[in-house]
Amino acid sequence: MGHLSNRNIIIGVSGGIAAYKAAELVRLLRREGAIVRVIMSRGALAFITPLSMQALSGNPVHTELLDEDAEMGMGHIELARWADMLILAPATADVIARLAQGRADDLLTTVALATTAPLYVAPAMNQNMWLNPATATNIATLTERGITVVGPIAGDQACGDNGPGRLLEPVEMLAAITNRLPARPLGGKRVVITAGPTREALDPVRYLSNHSSGKMGFALAGAAAEAGAEVVLITGPVALESPDHISRVDVESAQEMLAAVMDAVSSGTDIFIAAAAVADYRPISVEAQKIKKTESELSLALVRNPDILKTVANATNRPPLVIGFAAETHQVAQHANLKLVTKSLDAIVANDVSRSDIGFNSDYNAVALFTALGSEITLEGSKRVVAESLIAAFTEMLESKATNIMGTTNG
Ligand code: C5P
């Protein structure tokens, strides 16, 4: 898997002789795993055909701001939201000037204005146009706004001049972009996470469940995806939006969750994290029809649910790192450490659910991470911040495990 796996990238091509280099850039980005869409300005159409860009990107090319068909496929705001990164290559003096002014008079500049994704600008123009103070001022404006300008370089120009204004070569553009990206320590790794409660049906309208919101598992999924992992999030019923760049599998009962987890880990997984609040018991049978109330007492017979975490930790294809959660009301450390051992885990994240300010429905959490090697780390903050720190700790554990295994085989 490449540096850009699953990143949504828009290449904005404006009209210049260097437009052909954008075609090669699209090819390189896709080789790195990116999903690429191309927007071409009207000027660009004079230099390269949308058909070439469509073939190379594997997606329809966008050209018009007010094109009913295109807007129905993916409108300009949708495109702006879809992008994780927007690269303008080549960017002409004109497009740079329009960006600096914040204009939105074609699809390219509209998407550039509407997106919150990082913007990269790769200028290409005649040397005098590049050296003109108007262009210099526009470039300074873009840089001040946090837009990254890559290139241009000096050399022979299509117009016969020799000087600054040549578009970077596609490999150089790729390097300039990937070098500026945040590190992806879990790039190429697969992480499977359970989240939320499970629902155990009593009859067609009733179920047993718990108050888990799924927030911690979702935050972990977001942080793992951000760290570059391929993430499968298996969740019980929750009212949460999926983080970007993850695969989500929705389930209801513990048995369904177990089946989905075993399926997800069967194709090789590096880290399994069980953050779900799985119901320990389910009704011994599910009534086909709604249970009618009577004047007498009603007893429910329950059977134990499978322990998903324990099953994964003892499976033949056990992921190298298996992590559990422990929600405890007292003697948190002792109970968590006991679970760590009995469930054969590499680490367990314990939280004290007797505290009313943290836990199940809160956005805030305070946890302690106990590892099988005896270390303990305490973390506190928003669930997202705690999730990021946990993912960083799991990454380190995975790396040191890999180093130890290498050491054993070599030694
Ligand atoms: O045993 P206990 O339910 O306290 O353990 C909690 C941990 O085990 C959590 O990580 C939870 O996701 C996991 N678990 C599970 N399947 C169950 C019960 C708990 O995966 N049936």
Coordinates of N, CA, C and O and ligand atoms in Angstrom, one line a residue, residues 194 254 272-280 304-310 323-328 339 343 348, ligand 1:
T194 N -14.2 -3.0 17.5 CA -15.6 -3.1 17.8 C -16.1 -1.9 18.6 O -15.2 -1.3 19.3
A254 N -24.7 -9.7 19.8 CA -23.3 -10.1 20.0 C -22.9 -11.2 19.0 O -21.8 -11.3 18.5
F272 N -6.4 -5.7 16.8 CA -7.8 -5.9 17.1 C -8.1 -5.1 18.4 O -7.4 -5.4 19.4
I273 N -9.1 -4.2 18.4 CA -9.4 -3.4 19.5 C -10.9 -3.7 19.9 O -11.8 -3.4 19.0
A274 N -11.2 -4.2 21.0 CA -12.6 -4.5 21.4 C -13.0 -3.3 22.3 O -12.8 -3.4 23.5
A275 N -13.7 -2.3 21.7 CA -14.2 -1.2 22.5 C -15.7 -1.3 22.7 O -16.3 -0.5 23.3
A276 N -16.3 -2.4 22.1 CA -17.8 -2.5 22.2 C -18.2 -2.9 23.7 O -17.4 -3.6 24.3
A277 N -19.4 -2.5 24.1 CA -20.0 -3.0 25.3 C -20.9 -4.1 24.9 O -22.1 -3.9 24.7
V278 N -20.3 -5.3 24.8 CA -21.1 -6.5 24.3 C -22.0 -7.0 25.5 O -21.5 -7.1 26.6
A279 N -23.2 -7.3 25.2 CA -24.1 -7.8 26.2 C -23.6 -9.2 26.6 O -23.3 -10.0 25.8
D280 N -23.5 -9.4 27.9 CA -22.9 -10.7 28.4 C -23.9 -11.8 28.2 O -23.5 -13.0 28.1
R304 N -25.3 -17.2 28.2 CA -24.1 -16.4 28.0 C -23.9 -16.1 26.5 O -24.0 -17.0 25.7
N305 N -23.4 -14.9 26.2 CA -23.0 -14.6 24.8 C -21.6 -15.1 24.6 O -20.8 -15.2 25.6
P306 N -21.1 -15.3 23.4 CA -19.7 -15.6 23.2 C -18.9 -14.4 23.6 O -19.3 -13.2 23.4
D307 N -17.7 -14.6 24.1 CA -16.8 -13.5 24.4 C -15.9 -13.3 23.1 O -15.1 -14.1 22.8
I308 N -16.3 -12.2 22.4 CA -15.7 -11.9 21.1 C -14.2 -11.7 21.3 O -13.3 -12.2 20.6
L309 N -13.8 -10.9 22.3 CA -12.4 -10.5 22.5 C -11.6 -11.8 22.8 O -10.5 -12.0 22.2
K310 N -12.1 -12.6 23.7 CA -11.4 -13.8 24.1 C -11.2 -14.8 22.9 O -10.2 -15.4 22.7
I323 N -6.3 -5.9 21.9 CA -6.5 -4.9 23.0 C -8.0 -5.0 23.5 O -8.9 -5.0 22.7
G324 N -8.1 -5.0 24.8 CA -9.5 -5.0 25.4 C -9.8 -3.7 26.1 O -8.9 -2.9 26.4
F325 N -11.0 -3.5 26.5 CA -11.4 -2.4 27.4 C -12.0 -3.0 28.6 O -12.6 -4.1 28.6
A326 N -11.9 -2.3 29.7 CA -12.5 -2.7 31.0 C -13.2 -1.5 31.6 O -12.5 -0.5 31.9
A327 N -14.5 -1.6 31.7 CA -15.2 -0.6 32.4 C -15.5 -1.1 33.8 O -16.1 -2.1 34.1
E328 N -14.8 -0.4 34.8 CA -14.9 -0.9 36.2 C -15.4 0.2 37.1 O -15.3 1.4 36.8
K339 N -8.4 -9.3 33.9 CA -9.0 -9.5 32.5 C -7.9 -9.6 31.5 O -8.0 -10.4 30.5
K343 N -8.1 -13.1 29.5 CA -8.5 -13.0 28.1 C -7.3 -13.1 27.1 O -7.5 -12.9 25.9
I348 N -4.8 -3.7 28.0 CA -6.2 -3.4 28.3 C -6.4 -1.9 28.8 O -5.5 -1.4 29.4
Ligands
C5P1 O1 -15.5 -9.3 30.6 P1 -15.8 -7.9 30.2 O2 -17.1 -7.7 29.5 O3 -15.7 -6.9 31.4 O4 -14.6 -7.4 29.2 C1 -14.7 -6.3 28.5 C2 -13.9 -6.4 27.3 O5 -14.2 -7.6 26.6 C3 -14.2 -5.3 26.3 O6 -13.0 -5.1 25.5 C4 -15.3 -5.9 25.5 O7 -15.4 -5.3 24.2 C5 -14.9 -7.3 25.4 N1 -16.1 -8.3 25.3 C6 -16.3 -9.0 24.1 N2 -17.3 -9.9 24.1 C7 -18.1 -10.1 25.1 C8 -17.9 -9.4 26.3 C9 -16.9 -8.5 26.4 O8 -15.6 -8.8 23.1 N3 -19.1 -11.0 25.0

